[in-house]
Amino acid sequence: MRVDVVLGLQWGDEGKGKVVDVLAHSYEVVARFQGGPNAGHTLYWQGKKIVLHQIPAGIFHPHVTCLVGDGCVIDPGILKRELLAISELGLGWEGRFFLGRNAHLILPTHKVLDKLSGGHIGTTQRGIGPAYADRYARRGIPIFWLHRSDFESQVRHLAAMHAIPPAEVASWEDFWEGVEFLRKVPQVETPRWLSGHSQVLAEGSQGSLLDIFWGTYPYVTSSHTTIAGVVAGLGVAPQKIRRVYGVLKAYTTRVGEGPFPTEIRGLLARWMQERGGEWGSTTGRLRRCGWLDLPTLQKTVYLNGVTDLILTKADVLCGIPELKVRIGGEDENPSYLSMTPWENLDSEAFYAYIRLIEKSLGVPLYAYSTGPEREAWRLFSDAEAAKNIS
Ligand code: IMP
Ligand code: MG
């Protein structure tokens, strides 16, 4: 068995969903290792825009088996609806969709707690933080308990500890229906199950700067979005990990509160928001926008042991009137390099941008995305070869 990993190097929304969708065809298994329905992986399949919150983006390849790994937290209602939607698209998932038995459940009361306490962080209010908090307080509900006779009383016991007035809870019905559905989804002992497969792609959600330890605490999510999350969340030994694809967007975005050294406002930020469709795919919030931040990326590249870079959304910047990249300075006082903007992705100016990124991060660019669809994708080696010929 070998494991390759796709990770976001910024604050999420780097385009990991699309990247996983493109890479998935050469893997047997695609596995999410952390997070829950706070994720929003947007991809285009047969002309339709689809946003996945819980299911790995590999699901659109009929030969690929998908796993929601043990490091994840699961909202049963959301997962049920997402699986039914996949069926409606005519994609069967039976026999190729599994759950890691140690993943935990998100209760309706977790969502209320998130609304009450997550405001200053700007969370997605999906109950992620409170579900992980209970997991670490050793009072959470792992999904293998779904098959225990005292499951219902365990859930009620935990919910009672949350002390939420019943009127504030949106829907227990949705939860219990989801639970019924989830009971029929096969669960696996992940480390052993994975060892029976040869090519595994681990799919990250959120970005490295939202990691609970290594992100911009406390403005972070509640799981390990970095390489540590793969080892913990799927139970794979580090030696099994081969390629680590670090995904970066050609500019930077952040949803929610917290520091953002290269943030810009005004016309250029609006350009990025409009052309890049920069509003949250989970919450609909407008994403904050800014320039590429190389010193910060150096840290996340190092932290994750990135072996290959994948650049996304450079097409969004085509024709932008001004272009800058942070190359140094303190977070409070960043220093920038002004770059020549590009009109298209075949231009010298775009190659200069790539060279700067590769040189600064010390990692080669593997591929770049040229638009939202699966086909809009170029291997950098191909692009270079074509350029030498012409
Ligand atoms: P939580 O994960 O809902 O607890 O939110 C914590 C922080 O992470 C907030 O700033 C969210 O906006 C951010 N966040 C969570 N999931 C995503 C994501 O998938 N993309 C981008 N930001 C996210
Ligand atoms: Mg997203």
Coordinates of C-alpha atoms and ligand atoms in Angstrom, one line a residue:
M1 CA 0.0 0.0 0.0
R2 CA 1.1 3.5 -0.8
V3 CA -0.6 6.7 0.3
D4 CA -0.4 10.0 -1.6
V5 CA -1.9 13.1 0.0
V6 CA -3.7 16.2 -1.2
L7 CA -3.5 19.1 1.3
G8 CA -4.4 22.8 1.2
L9 CA -1.5 25.1 2.0
Q10 CA -3.5 28.2 2.8
W11 CA -6.8 28.8 4.7
G12 CA -8.9 26.4 2.7
D13 CA -10.7 26.7 -0.6
E14 CA -7.6 26.2 -2.6
G15 CA -9.5 23.9 -4.9
K16 CA -8.7 20.6 -3.3
G17 CA -12.0 19.1 -4.4
K18 CA -11.2 19.7 -8.1
V19 CA -7.7 18.5 -7.7
V20 CA -8.8 15.2 -6.0
D21 CA -11.4 14.7 -8.7
V22 CA -8.6 15.0 -11.4
L23 CA -6.1 12.8 -9.6
A24 CA -8.6 10.2 -8.4
H25 CA -8.6 8.1 -11.6
S26 CA -5.3 6.6 -10.8
Y27 CA -6.2 5.5 -7.3
E28 CA -8.1 2.6 -5.8
V29 CA -9.2 4.5 -2.7
V30 CA -9.9 8.1 -1.9
A31 CA -10.1 8.8 1.9
R32 CA -11.1 11.9 3.8
F33 CA -9.0 11.9 7.0
Q34 CA -10.4 14.8 9.1
G35 CA -13.1 17.5 9.4
G36 CA -16.8 17.2 8.7
P37 CA -19.5 19.0 6.8
N38 CA -17.6 22.3 7.4
A39 CA -15.8 21.4 4.2
G40 CA -17.2 22.5 0.9
H41 CA -15.5 20.8 -2.1
T42 CA -16.9 22.3 -5.3
L43 CA -16.4 20.4 -8.5
Y44 CA -18.0 20.2 -11.9
W45 CA -19.3 16.9 -13.2
Q46 CA -20.9 16.5 -16.6
G47 CA -21.6 20.3 -16.6
K48 CA -23.2 20.3 -13.2
K49 CA -21.8 22.2 -10.2
I50 CA -21.6 19.9 -7.2
V51 CA -20.6 20.8 -3.7
L52 CA -19.6 17.9 -1.4
H53 CA -19.4 18.4 2.3
Q54 CA -18.8 14.9 3.8
I55 CA -18.2 12.6 0.9
P56 CA -14.7 12.4 -0.7
A57 CA -14.4 14.0 -4.1
G58 CA -13.3 10.7 -5.6
I59 CA -16.9 9.5 -5.7
F60 CA -17.3 10.7 -9.3
H61 CA -15.0 7.9 -10.5
P62 CA -17.1 4.7 -10.6
H63 CA -14.0 2.5 -10.0
V64 CA -12.9 4.5 -7.0
T65 CA -13.8 3.4 -3.5
C66 CA -14.3 6.2 -0.9
L67 CA -13.8 6.3 2.8
V68 CA -14.8 8.8 5.4
G69 CA -12.0 8.2 7.8
D70 CA -11.7 7.8 11.5
G71 CA -10.4 11.4 12.1
C72 CA -13.7 12.8 10.7
V73 CA -16.9 13.9 12.4
I74 CA -20.2 13.0 10.7
D75 CA -23.5 14.7 10.6
P76 CA -25.9 11.8 9.8
G77 CA -28.6 13.9 8.2
I78 CA -26.1 15.7 5.9
L79 CA -24.3 12.5 4.9
K80 CA -27.7 10.8 4.1
R81 CA -28.8 13.6 1.9
E82 CA -25.4 13.7 0.1
L83 CA -25.4 10.0 -0.6
L84 CA -29.0 10.1 -1.9
A85 CA -28.0 13.0 -4.2
I86 CA -25.1 10.9 -5.5
S87 CA -27.6 8.1 -6.3
E88 CA -29.9 10.6 -8.0
L89 CA -27.0 11.5 -10.3
G90 CA -27.0 7.9 -11.4
L91 CA -23.7 7.1 -9.6
G92 CA -24.0 4.0 -7.5
W93 CA -22.0 4.1 -4.2
E94 CA -23.1 0.8 -2.7
G95 CA -20.1 -1.4 -2.4
R96 CA -17.6 1.5 -2.8
F97 CA -18.4 3.8 0.1
F98 CA -17.3 3.0 3.7
L99 CA -16.9 4.7 7.0
G100 CA -14.0 4.4 9.4
R101 CA -15.6 2.9 12.6
N102 CA -13.9 5.4 14.9
A103 CA -15.3 8.5 13.3
H104 CA -17.6 10.5 15.6
L105 CA -21.1 11.8 15.3
I106 CA -22.2 15.4 15.3
L107 CA -25.4 15.8 17.4
P108 CA -28.0 18.5 16.8
T109 CA -27.0 20.0 20.2
H110 CA -23.4 20.3 19.0
K111 CA -24.7 22.6 16.3
V112 CA -26.4 24.8 18.8
L113 CA -23.3 24.9 21.0
D114 CA -21.3 26.0 17.9
K115 CA -23.7 28.8 17.2
L116 CA -23.5 29.9 20.9
S117 CA -19.7 29.8 21.2
G118 CA -18.2 29.9 17.6
G119 CA -19.3 33.4 16.7
H120 CA -16.0 35.2 17.4
I121 CA -14.1 32.6 15.3
G122 CA -16.6 32.8 12.5
T123 CA -17.2 29.0 12.4
T124 CA -19.4 27.3 9.8
Q125 CA -21.8 26.5 12.7
R126 CA -22.0 22.9 11.7
G127 CA -21.1 21.6 15.2
I128 CA -17.6 20.7 14.3
G129 CA -15.8 22.2 17.2
P130 CA -18.2 20.9 19.9
A131 CA -18.2 17.4 18.4
Y132 CA -14.3 17.3 18.5
A133 CA -14.4 18.8 22.0
D134 CA -16.6 15.9 23.2
R135 CA -14.4 13.4 21.4
Y136 CA -11.3 14.7 23.3
A137 CA -13.3 14.9 26.5
R138 CA -14.0 11.2 26.0
R139 CA -17.7 11.6 26.1
G140 CA -18.3 11.7 22.3
I141 CA -20.2 9.1 20.2
P142 CA -18.1 7.0 17.8
I143 CA -20.1 5.6 14.9
F144 CA -19.3 2.0 15.8
W145 CA -21.8 2.5 18.7
L146 CA -24.5 2.8 16.1
H147 CA -24.8 -1.0 16.4
R148 CA -24.9 -1.1 20.2
S149 CA -28.1 -1.7 22.0
D150 CA -27.6 1.4 24.3
F151 CA -26.8 3.7 21.4
E152 CA -29.9 5.8 21.8
S153 CA -29.4 6.3 25.6
Q154 CA -25.8 7.2 25.0
V155 CA -26.9 9.9 22.6
R156 CA -29.5 11.2 25.0
H157 CA -27.1 11.2 27.8
L158 CA -24.6 13.3 25.9
A159 CA -27.3 15.7 24.7
A160 CA -28.5 16.1 28.2
M161 CA -25.0 17.2 29.3
H162 CA -25.2 20.0 26.7
A163 CA -28.1 21.4 28.6
I164 CA -29.7 23.0 25.5
P165 CA -33.4 24.0 25.8
P166 CA -35.3 21.7 23.5
A167 CA -36.8 24.6 21.6
E168 CA -33.3 25.7 20.4
V169 CA -32.5 22.4 18.7
A170 CA -33.4 22.5 15.0
S171 CA -34.2 18.9 14.4
W172 CA -33.7 15.6 16.2
E173 CA -35.8 14.0 13.5
D174 CA -33.2 14.7 10.9
F175 CA -30.6 13.2 13.2
W176 CA -32.5 9.9 13.9
E177 CA -33.4 9.4 10.2
G178 CA -29.8 10.0 9.3
V179 CA -28.7 7.5 11.9
E180 CA -31.1 4.8 10.5
F181 CA -29.6 5.4 7.1
L182 CA -26.0 5.3 8.4
R183 CA -26.6 1.9 10.1
K184 CA -26.7 0.4 6.6
V185 CA -23.4 2.0 5.5
P186 CA -20.6 -0.5 6.0
Q187 CA -17.9 0.4 8.6
V188 CA -14.3 -0.7 8.4
E189 CA -11.3 -1.2 10.6
T190 CA -9.4 1.4 8.6
P191 CA -5.7 0.5 9.0
R192 CA -6.3 -3.2 8.1
W193 CA -8.8 -2.3 5.4
L194 CA -6.4 0.2 3.8
S195 CA -3.5 -2.3 3.9
G196 CA -5.6 -4.4 1.4
H197 CA -5.4 -1.7 -1.2
S198 CA -2.4 -0.6 -3.2
Q199 CA -3.1 3.1 -4.2
V200 CA -4.7 5.4 -1.7
L201 CA -5.2 9.1 -2.0
A202 CA -5.8 11.0 1.2
E203 CA -8.1 14.0 0.8
G204 CA -7.6 16.9 3.1
S205 CA -10.2 19.5 3.9
Q206 CA -9.8 23.0 5.2
G207 CA -6.2 24.3 4.8
S208 CA -3.0 24.0 6.7
L209 CA -3.4 27.4 8.3
L210 CA -6.6 26.2 9.9
D211 CA -4.8 23.3 11.7
I212 CA -5.7 23.1 15.4
F213 CA -2.1 23.1 16.4
W214 CA -0.2 24.8 13.6
G215 CA -2.8 27.3 12.3
T216 CA -3.6 30.8 13.4
Y217 CA -5.1 29.8 16.8
P218 CA -7.7 30.4 18.0
Y219 CA -9.0 31.2 14.5
V220 CA -8.7 27.6 13.3
T221 CA -10.8 24.5 12.9
S222 CA -10.7 21.7 15.4
S223 CA -8.8 19.0 13.6
H224 CA -5.4 18.4 12.1
T225 CA -5.6 19.6 8.5
T226 CA -1.9 19.0 8.0
I227 CA 0.0 15.8 7.3
A228 CA -0.3 14.8 11.0
G229 CA -4.1 14.4 10.3
V230 CA -3.4 11.7 7.7
V231 CA -1.4 9.6 10.1
A232 CA -3.8 10.0 13.0
G233 CA -7.1 10.0 11.0
L234 CA -6.5 7.0 8.8
G235 CA -4.1 5.1 11.0
V236 CA -1.3 4.9 8.4
A237 CA 2.4 4.9 9.3
P238 CA 4.4 7.9 8.0
Q239 CA 6.6 5.6 5.9
K240 CA 3.6 4.7 3.7
I241 CA 3.2 8.3 2.6
R242 CA 4.9 9.0 -0.8
R243 CA 3.8 12.1 -2.6
V244 CA 2.3 15.1 -0.8
Y245 CA 0.5 17.4 -3.2
G246 CA 0.3 20.9 -1.7
V247 CA -2.5 22.8 -3.3
L248 CA -2.2 26.6 -3.4
K249 CA -4.4 29.2 -5.0
A250 CA -2.7 31.9 -7.1
Y251 CA -3.9 34.5 -4.5
T252 CA -5.1 34.0 -0.9
T253 CA -8.6 33.8 0.6
R254 CA -9.9 33.3 4.1
V255 CA -13.5 32.8 5.3
G256 CA -14.2 33.7 8.9
E257 CA -12.2 35.7 11.4
G258 CA -8.5 35.8 12.1
P259 CA -5.2 37.3 11.0
F260 CA -4.6 37.6 7.2
P261 CA -1.3 39.5 6.5
T262 CA -1.8 40.0 2.8
E263 CA -5.5 40.9 2.9
I264 CA -6.5 43.6 0.4
R265 CA -9.7 45.6 0.2
G266 CA -11.4 47.7 -2.5
L267 CA -11.4 47.1 -6.2
L268 CA -8.8 44.4 -6.5
A269 CA -10.4 42.3 -3.7
R270 CA -13.7 42.7 -5.5
W271 CA -12.0 41.5 -8.7
M272 CA -10.9 38.3 -7.0
Q273 CA -14.2 37.8 -5.3
E274 CA -16.2 38.2 -8.5
R275 CA -14.0 36.5 -11.0
G276 CA -13.0 33.8 -8.6
G277 CA -16.5 33.2 -7.2
E278 CA -15.1 33.7 -3.8
W279 CA -18.0 33.1 -1.4
G280 CA -18.1 30.2 0.9
S281 CA -19.5 27.0 -0.6
T282 CA -20.7 25.9 2.9
T283 CA -21.9 29.1 4.4
G284 CA -22.3 31.5 1.5
R285 CA -20.1 34.1 3.2
L286 CA -18.0 36.4 1.0
R287 CA -14.4 35.2 1.3
R288 CA -11.7 37.8 2.3
C289 CA -9.1 38.1 -0.5
G290 CA -5.4 39.0 -0.6
W291 CA -2.1 38.5 -2.4
L292 CA -0.1 35.3 -2.5
D293 CA 2.0 35.0 0.8
L294 CA 5.2 33.2 0.1
P295 CA 6.8 33.4 3.6
T296 CA 3.7 31.8 5.1
L297 CA 3.6 29.2 2.3
Q298 CA 7.2 28.3 3.1
K299 CA 6.1 27.3 6.6
T300 CA 3.2 25.1 5.4
V301 CA 5.3 23.5 2.7
Y302 CA 7.9 22.6 5.3
L303 CA 5.4 21.4 7.9
N304 CA 3.7 19.0 5.5
G305 CA 6.8 17.8 3.6
V306 CA 5.2 18.8 0.3
T307 CA 6.7 17.1 -2.6
D308 CA 4.7 18.6 -5.5
L309 CA 2.9 21.9 -5.8
I310 CA -0.5 22.3 -7.6
L311 CA -1.5 25.8 -8.5
T312 CA -5.2 26.7 -8.9
K313 CA -7.2 29.7 -10.1
A314 CA -4.4 31.5 -11.8
D315 CA -6.9 31.9 -14.6
V316 CA -8.9 34.2 -12.3
L317 CA -6.1 36.7 -12.3
C318 CA -6.0 37.0 -16.1
G319 CA -6.1 40.7 -16.9
I320 CA -6.0 42.0 -13.3
P321 CA -4.7 45.6 -13.4
E322 CA -2.1 45.1 -10.6
L323 CA -0.3 42.0 -9.2
K324 CA 1.7 41.7 -6.0
V325 CA 3.3 38.8 -4.1
R326 CA 4.5 38.9 -0.5
I327 CA 8.1 37.9 -0.3
G328 CA 9.1 38.9 3.2
G329 CA 8.6 41.3 6.1
E330 CA 6.8 40.7 9.4
D331 CA 3.1 39.6 9.3
E332 CA 2.2 43.1 10.6
N333 CA 4.4 44.8 7.9
P334 CA 4.7 42.5 4.9
S335 CA 7.0 43.4 2.0
Y336 CA 5.8 42.8 -1.6
L337 CA 7.2 42.3 -5.0
S338 CA 5.2 43.8 -7.9
M339 CA 4.8 41.4 -10.8
T340 CA 3.7 41.8 -14.4
P341 CA 0.1 40.6 -14.6
W342 CA -0.8 38.1 -17.3
E343 CA -3.4 38.2 -20.0
N344 CA -3.5 34.4 -20.4
L345 CA -1.8 31.3 -19.0
D346 CA 0.6 31.0 -21.9
S347 CA 2.3 34.2 -21.2
E348 CA 5.8 34.8 -20.0
A349 CA 4.4 36.8 -17.0
F350 CA 2.6 33.7 -15.7
Y351 CA 5.8 31.6 -16.1
A352 CA 7.7 34.2 -14.1
Y353 CA 5.1 33.8 -11.3
I354 CA 5.5 30.0 -11.3
R355 CA 9.3 30.3 -11.3
L356 CA 9.1 32.7 -8.3
I357 CA 6.8 30.2 -6.4
E358 CA 9.0 27.2 -7.2
K359 CA 12.2 29.0 -6.2
S360 CA 10.8 30.5 -3.0
L361 CA 9.2 27.2 -1.9
G362 CA 11.9 24.9 -3.1
V363 CA 9.4 22.4 -4.5
P364 CA 8.5 21.8 -8.2
L365 CA 5.1 22.7 -9.7
Y366 CA 3.4 19.4 -10.7
A367 CA 0.3 20.9 -12.4
Y368 CA -1.9 23.9 -12.6
S369 CA -5.6 24.3 -13.1
T370 CA -6.8 26.5 -15.9
G371 CA -10.5 26.6 -15.0
P372 CA -13.1 24.9 -12.8
E373 CA -13.9 21.8 -14.9
R374 CA -12.1 18.5 -14.6
E375 CA -10.5 18.9 -18.1
A376 CA -9.1 22.4 -17.3
W377 CA -5.8 21.1 -16.1
R378 CA -2.2 21.1 -17.3
L379 CA 0.8 19.2 -16.2
F380 CA 3.6 21.7 -15.8
S381 CA 6.1 19.4 -17.6
D382 CA 3.8 19.3 -20.6
A383 CA 3.4 23.1 -20.6
E384 CA 7.2 23.5 -20.4
A385 CA 7.7 21.0 -23.2
A386 CA 5.2 22.8 -25.4
K387 CA 6.9 26.1 -24.7
N388 CA 10.3 24.8 -25.8
I389 CA 9.0 23.5 -29.1
S390 CA 7.1 26.6 -30.0
Ligands
IMP1 P1 -15.3 25.4 11.9 O1 -14.4 24.4 11.1 O2 -16.7 25.4 11.4 O3 -15.1 25.2 13.4 O4 -14.8 26.9 11.6 C1 -13.5 27.3 12.1 C2 -12.8 28.2 11.0 O5 -12.5 27.5 9.9 C3 -13.7 29.3 10.5 O6 -12.9 30.5 10.2 C4 -14.3 28.8 9.2 O7 -14.7 29.8 8.3 C5 -13.1 28.0 8.7 N1 -13.4 26.9 7.9 C6 -13.9 25.7 8.2 N2 -14.1 24.9 7.2 C7 -13.6 25.6 6.1 C8 -13.5 25.2 4.7 O8 -13.8 24.1 4.3 N3 -12.9 26.2 3.9 C9 -12.5 27.4 4.4 N4 -12.6 27.7 5.7 C10 -13.2 26.8 6.5
MG2 MG -14.3 25.0 0.4

